[in-house]
C-alpha atoms as one frame of an Amber mdcrd trajectory, in Angstrom:
protein
 -22.063  91.843  99.758 -21.426  91.255  95.321 -21.192  94.150  93.747 -21.969
  93.255  89.888 -21.392  96.175  87.999 -23.952  96.204  84.848 -22.696  98.665
  81.461 -25.870  99.308  80.153 -27.352  95.354  80.875 -30.809  93.441  79.920
 -31.492  95.364  83.308 -32.114  98.943  81.475 -33.775  99.152  77.956 -34.698
 102.298  76.208 -38.019 102.848  76.510 -39.377 105.357  73.302 -43.282 106.204
  75.537 -44.273 110.371  75.174 -47.059 109.737  76.994 -46.923 107.204  80.162
 -50.452 107.152  81.748 -49.230 106.700  85.273 -45.988 109.319  85.004 -46.275
 113.334  86.420 -48.712 114.790  84.257 -48.502 118.902  83.347 -50.869 120.150
  82.394 -51.276 121.393  78.861 -55.432 122.597  78.905 -57.895 122.123  81.493
 -60.947 121.743  79.400 -60.514 120.178  75.620 -61.397 116.295  74.591 -59.260
 114.024  73.263 -58.831 115.764  69.707 -58.538 119.096  70.916 -55.456 118.324
  73.743 -53.361 115.207  70.406 -54.399 118.416  67.686 -52.293 120.367  70.082
 -48.951 117.453  70.601 -49.997 116.385  73.929 -51.223 113.426  75.453 -55.058
 112.531  76.650 -54.924 109.664  79.293 -58.695 110.374  81.198 -58.491 110.542
  84.843 -59.570 108.491  87.651 -60.246 108.768  91.116 -56.994 105.759  91.165
 -55.423 107.833  88.864 -56.036 110.596  89.124 -54.516 114.526  87.631 -54.798
 116.272  84.482 -56.533 114.517  81.879 -54.499 116.588  78.730 -51.420 116.918
  79.765 -47.890 117.708  78.731 -45.470 114.388  76.716 -43.727 112.773  79.403
 -41.034 110.291  78.615 -38.418 108.133  81.053 -36.039 110.828  81.766 -32.599
 109.870  82.182 -31.651 110.976  85.402 -28.480 110.366  86.380 -24.860 109.123
  85.859 -21.912 107.672  88.312 -18.788 109.745  87.638 -17.732 108.399  91.129
 -17.369 104.360  92.962 -15.481 103.927  95.834 -15.343 101.407  97.850 -16.556
 102.181 101.761 -16.062 100.659 105.270 -19.931  99.771 105.585 -20.535  99.323
 101.695 -19.800 101.631  99.522 -20.427 105.374  97.860 -20.626 106.484  94.496
 -21.050 109.838  93.054 -23.885 110.750  90.708 -23.796 113.376  88.435 -27.595
 114.424  85.670 -26.886 113.791  82.881 -31.043 114.158  81.820 -33.353 115.774
  84.147 -37.181 116.350  84.547 -37.663 119.855  85.997 -41.102 118.810  86.439
 -41.174 121.139  89.765 -38.472 123.004  89.216 -34.514 122.398  88.585 -32.792
 119.320  89.256 -30.084 118.916  91.099 -27.235 118.548  90.041 -24.858 116.134
  91.881 -26.216 113.116  94.712 -24.428 111.370  96.695 -24.888 107.388  96.997
 -24.402 105.632 100.124 -24.452 101.249 100.476 -24.979 100.296 103.709 -24.314
  96.534 103.953 -25.651  96.705 108.437 -26.540  93.114 108.831 -26.949  89.760
 106.935 -30.515  90.408 105.266 -31.259  94.103 106.012 -29.401  96.552 103.690
 -29.700  99.670 103.901 -29.845 102.988 101.112 -30.000 106.558 100.947 -28.835
 108.774  98.400 -28.386 112.772  99.368 -27.660 116.236  97.849 -23.906 116.614
  99.637 -24.103 119.638  98.755 -27.334 121.470 100.931 -28.461 119.075 103.387
 -32.073 118.470 102.825 -34.750 117.315 105.639 -34.509 114.058 107.374 -36.228
 112.789 110.132 -35.166 112.795 113.408 -35.110 110.815 116.354 -36.595 107.398
 114.846 -33.694 104.349 113.337 -33.320 102.041 116.567 -29.914 100.820 115.329
 -27.032 103.476 114.194 -25.757 103.497 110.418 -23.414 100.037 109.583 -19.591
 100.601 110.474 -17.959  97.547 108.591 -20.517  95.085 106.470 -21.263  91.172
 108.072 -18.474  88.804 107.395 -21.076  87.835 104.850 -25.238  89.018 103.198
 -28.423  87.307 101.762 -28.365  89.572  99.217 -26.876  91.116  96.026 -26.401
  94.758  94.664 -26.203  95.534  91.356 -26.227  98.637  89.369 -25.354 100.862
  86.310 -23.375 103.895  85.477 -24.722 104.982  82.942 -27.536 105.758  83.420
 -27.387 105.178  86.886 -29.928 102.143  88.033 -29.957  99.861  91.027 -30.502
  96.493  91.878 -31.142  94.361  95.065 -31.509  90.866  94.975 -32.143  86.796
  96.693 -29.090  85.478  96.992 -30.979  82.633  97.816 -32.885  82.480  94.756
 -32.134  84.514  92.219 -35.273  87.291  92.457 -35.473  90.711  92.415 -37.210
  92.602  94.833 -35.835  96.135  93.569 -35.682  97.327  90.348 -35.125 101.023
  89.355 -34.371 100.497  86.056 -36.682 101.146  83.131 -37.322  99.302  79.872
 -40.945  99.125  78.006 -42.537  96.958  80.133 -42.494  99.857  82.775 -41.674
 103.151  80.973 -40.545 104.834  83.643 -38.207 107.746  84.679 -35.141 106.901
  85.996 -33.545 108.567  88.885 -35.481 111.865  89.625 -34.122 114.226  92.745
 -35.290 117.940  92.620 -35.792 120.578  96.040 -38.984 119.444  96.333 -39.743
 116.355  94.378 -37.669 112.841  94.617 -39.094 110.140  92.556 -37.720 106.642
  92.453 -39.449 103.355  90.949 -38.909  99.867  90.923 -40.331  96.742  88.333
 -42.872  94.198  89.905 -43.731  90.970  89.118 -46.864  91.460  86.530 -50.323
  91.141  89.246 -48.118  91.995  92.945 -48.666  90.751  95.945 -48.355  94.588
  97.684 -49.123  94.947 101.362 -48.973  97.712 103.627 -48.995 101.698 102.945
 -50.133 102.876 105.622 -52.794 104.272 106.872 -56.024 104.153 104.724 -59.865
 101.736 104.327 -58.928  99.503 101.999 -58.059  96.110 101.718 -55.743  93.684
 103.021 -54.100  93.453  99.787 -53.652  96.135  97.462 -55.032  97.307  94.874
 -52.977  97.589  91.651 -52.931 101.028  89.086 -54.302 102.762  92.373 -51.720
 106.136  93.800 -52.532 105.824  97.762 -51.497 109.354  98.897 -49.205 109.592
 102.012 -50.253 113.156 103.646 -51.360 112.573 107.568 -55.576 113.967 107.724
 -58.458 113.203 110.378 -61.194 112.702 107.472 -62.919 109.445 109.618 -62.389
 107.055 107.686 -63.012 107.423 103.757 -62.263 104.837 101.640 -59.122 104.669
 100.487 -57.941 108.017 101.330 -54.646 109.103 103.048 -55.907 109.147 106.324
 -53.763 109.491 110.251 -51.076 108.094 109.896 -47.913 107.420 107.307 -46.516
 104.559 106.893 -43.792 104.445 103.352 -43.391  99.884 103.853 -44.632  97.828
 102.072 -43.719  94.029 101.500 -43.859  92.195  98.339 -45.142  88.424  98.273
 -44.619  86.896  95.370 -46.506  83.612  93.809 -43.070  82.097  92.481 -41.639
  81.031  96.046 -43.733  82.369  98.421 -41.013  84.455  99.121 -42.068  87.783
 101.713 -39.198  90.732 101.499 -39.853  94.558 103.080 -39.901  97.698 101.938
 -39.555 100.497 103.727 -38.728 104.561 102.706 -37.706 106.685 105.601 -39.382
 110.390 104.486 -41.997 112.363 106.434 -42.708 114.178 104.055 -45.791 114.341
 101.990 -45.604 111.985  99.029 -47.620 109.870  96.266 -46.682 106.350  95.540
 -48.338 105.001  92.514 -48.950 101.411  91.518 -48.731  99.489  89.048 -49.511
  96.398  87.765 -45.739  95.518  87.004 -44.814  98.200  88.676 -43.983 100.833
  92.285 -43.040 104.935  91.940 -42.086 106.935  94.748 -43.280 109.905  94.099
 -41.963 112.735  97.052 -42.332 116.566  97.061 -39.138 117.237  99.557 -36.145
 115.262 101.945 -33.693 112.656 100.869 -34.532 108.775  99.657 -33.590 106.599
 102.457 -34.855 103.278 101.804 -33.847  99.902 103.680 -34.930  96.589 102.822
 -35.087  93.653 104.677 -35.071  90.294 102.881 -37.023  88.461 105.189 -38.041
  85.323 103.536 -41.081  85.260 105.610 -43.765  87.570 106.311 -43.142  87.505
 109.887 -38.953  88.030 109.722 -39.808  91.286 107.592 -41.375  92.237 109.714
 -39.292  91.606 113.291 -36.246  93.836 111.240 -38.181  96.684 110.061 -39.205
  97.229 113.529 -35.572  96.467 115.189 -34.639  99.484 112.713 -37.664 101.550
 113.756 -38.017 100.542 116.987 -40.655  97.242 118.483 -44.276  98.863 119.959
 -44.451  99.988 124.154 -46.205  97.353 125.829 -49.561  98.806 126.971 -50.557
 100.224 130.771 -52.814  96.981 132.604 -55.897  98.957 132.183 -54.514  99.700
 128.759 -55.577  96.058 127.758 -58.984  96.164 129.151 -62.762  96.842 126.942
 -62.230 101.556 126.056 -65.533 103.293 125.400 -65.362 106.288 122.806 -67.100
 107.997 120.213 -68.208 112.014 119.000 -70.807 113.735 120.616 -70.534 113.773
 123.737 -71.508 117.264 124.761 -71.089 117.825 127.968 -69.413 115.674 131.349
 -73.127 114.756 132.163 -73.593 112.469 128.935 -70.598 110.688 129.949 -71.330
 110.446 133.396 -73.955 108.708 131.393 -72.761 106.095 129.998 -70.560 105.149
 132.690 -73.664 104.504 134.597 -75.804 102.248 132.208 -72.322 100.146 131.517
 -73.030  99.246 136.059 -76.558  99.284 135.274 -76.066  96.918 132.194 -72.714
  94.602 134.011 -70.700  95.104 131.025 -66.951  95.627 132.627 -65.498  99.261
 131.932 -61.958 100.221 131.732 -61.563 103.973 130.542 -63.830 106.132 128.909
 -62.671 109.112 126.179 -64.094 112.117 125.030 -63.903 112.754 121.609 -62.678
 116.730 120.611 -66.574 117.865 121.217 -64.253 118.949 125.010 -62.333 121.710
 122.852 -63.064 125.666 122.964 -64.392 125.462 119.300 -61.850 121.980 119.210
 -58.970 124.168 119.415 -55.966 121.828 119.942 -55.312 122.506 124.434 -58.505
 123.871 125.182 -61.179 123.565 126.744 -65.073 124.417 126.378
């Protein structure tokens, strides 16, 4: 793979925005109007369901983040050491030193892991089906590039020059550079305008995700409300490019609660712990990108034969006799029934692992 050193080049531009409506909103006052808010030197942007948070918030210009103090080539790729230059201190002190491991795992899979080398942090166990790359492949279908001060990085498709991921800020995308605190992590990427992003489940939403919207990952049993987080969290997305028709995938392996803010031309991860453990899948089709993703997390289990039949399940059967009546009516109506499930009504006061 080609490593490109870019020292304060065109990938990075200094943004002078002081009120980033899509950024971290630390409340300035709670019940003031716009005039009262701005008279205190604060920023005002009404909160919405798509972009929640304080309407009056403290100025939040993009922070510089980290710079590279050491870069070494390894058998698997590269290892970078970062030193904090300007942190956000949004929810605590910023970690002063970070380590970035870049693994060129296969011709179509790039793996980037950002950790605190001094203090172990929670990482998802027993998920990844492939070991860390021990050595680089003979060639890759991507290039990896970075800037030194501030530290940013990009992933580029070799065949077309498409920038698949670019963490540098610009006047058009005024987001923070890398933020890494004990209980708050933030990383962003530029996107084409009006991006075609799919995934980031689980939620009830049209297949193509709406931009200028916040997507929350925090498992909860809440029925099926529109646009709200649901039973599972899958921080994987597909990005379909209009100009080439190519598709690539990005996966963040992190089980902490997080928000992903999808703007009109950028995407931002905001996570409350762990590490940045990122995988980039080159595709170039949606099908091949998903296959590459499954090589990392594992294929679905083959279902049992009876699992492929007709299943009946619902909330509200309070007795075994009600369930038996449903089964009997299926038979009377000559409708095949392979399995019937009971929802939480069987529990004792809805306690797990109990029966009423």
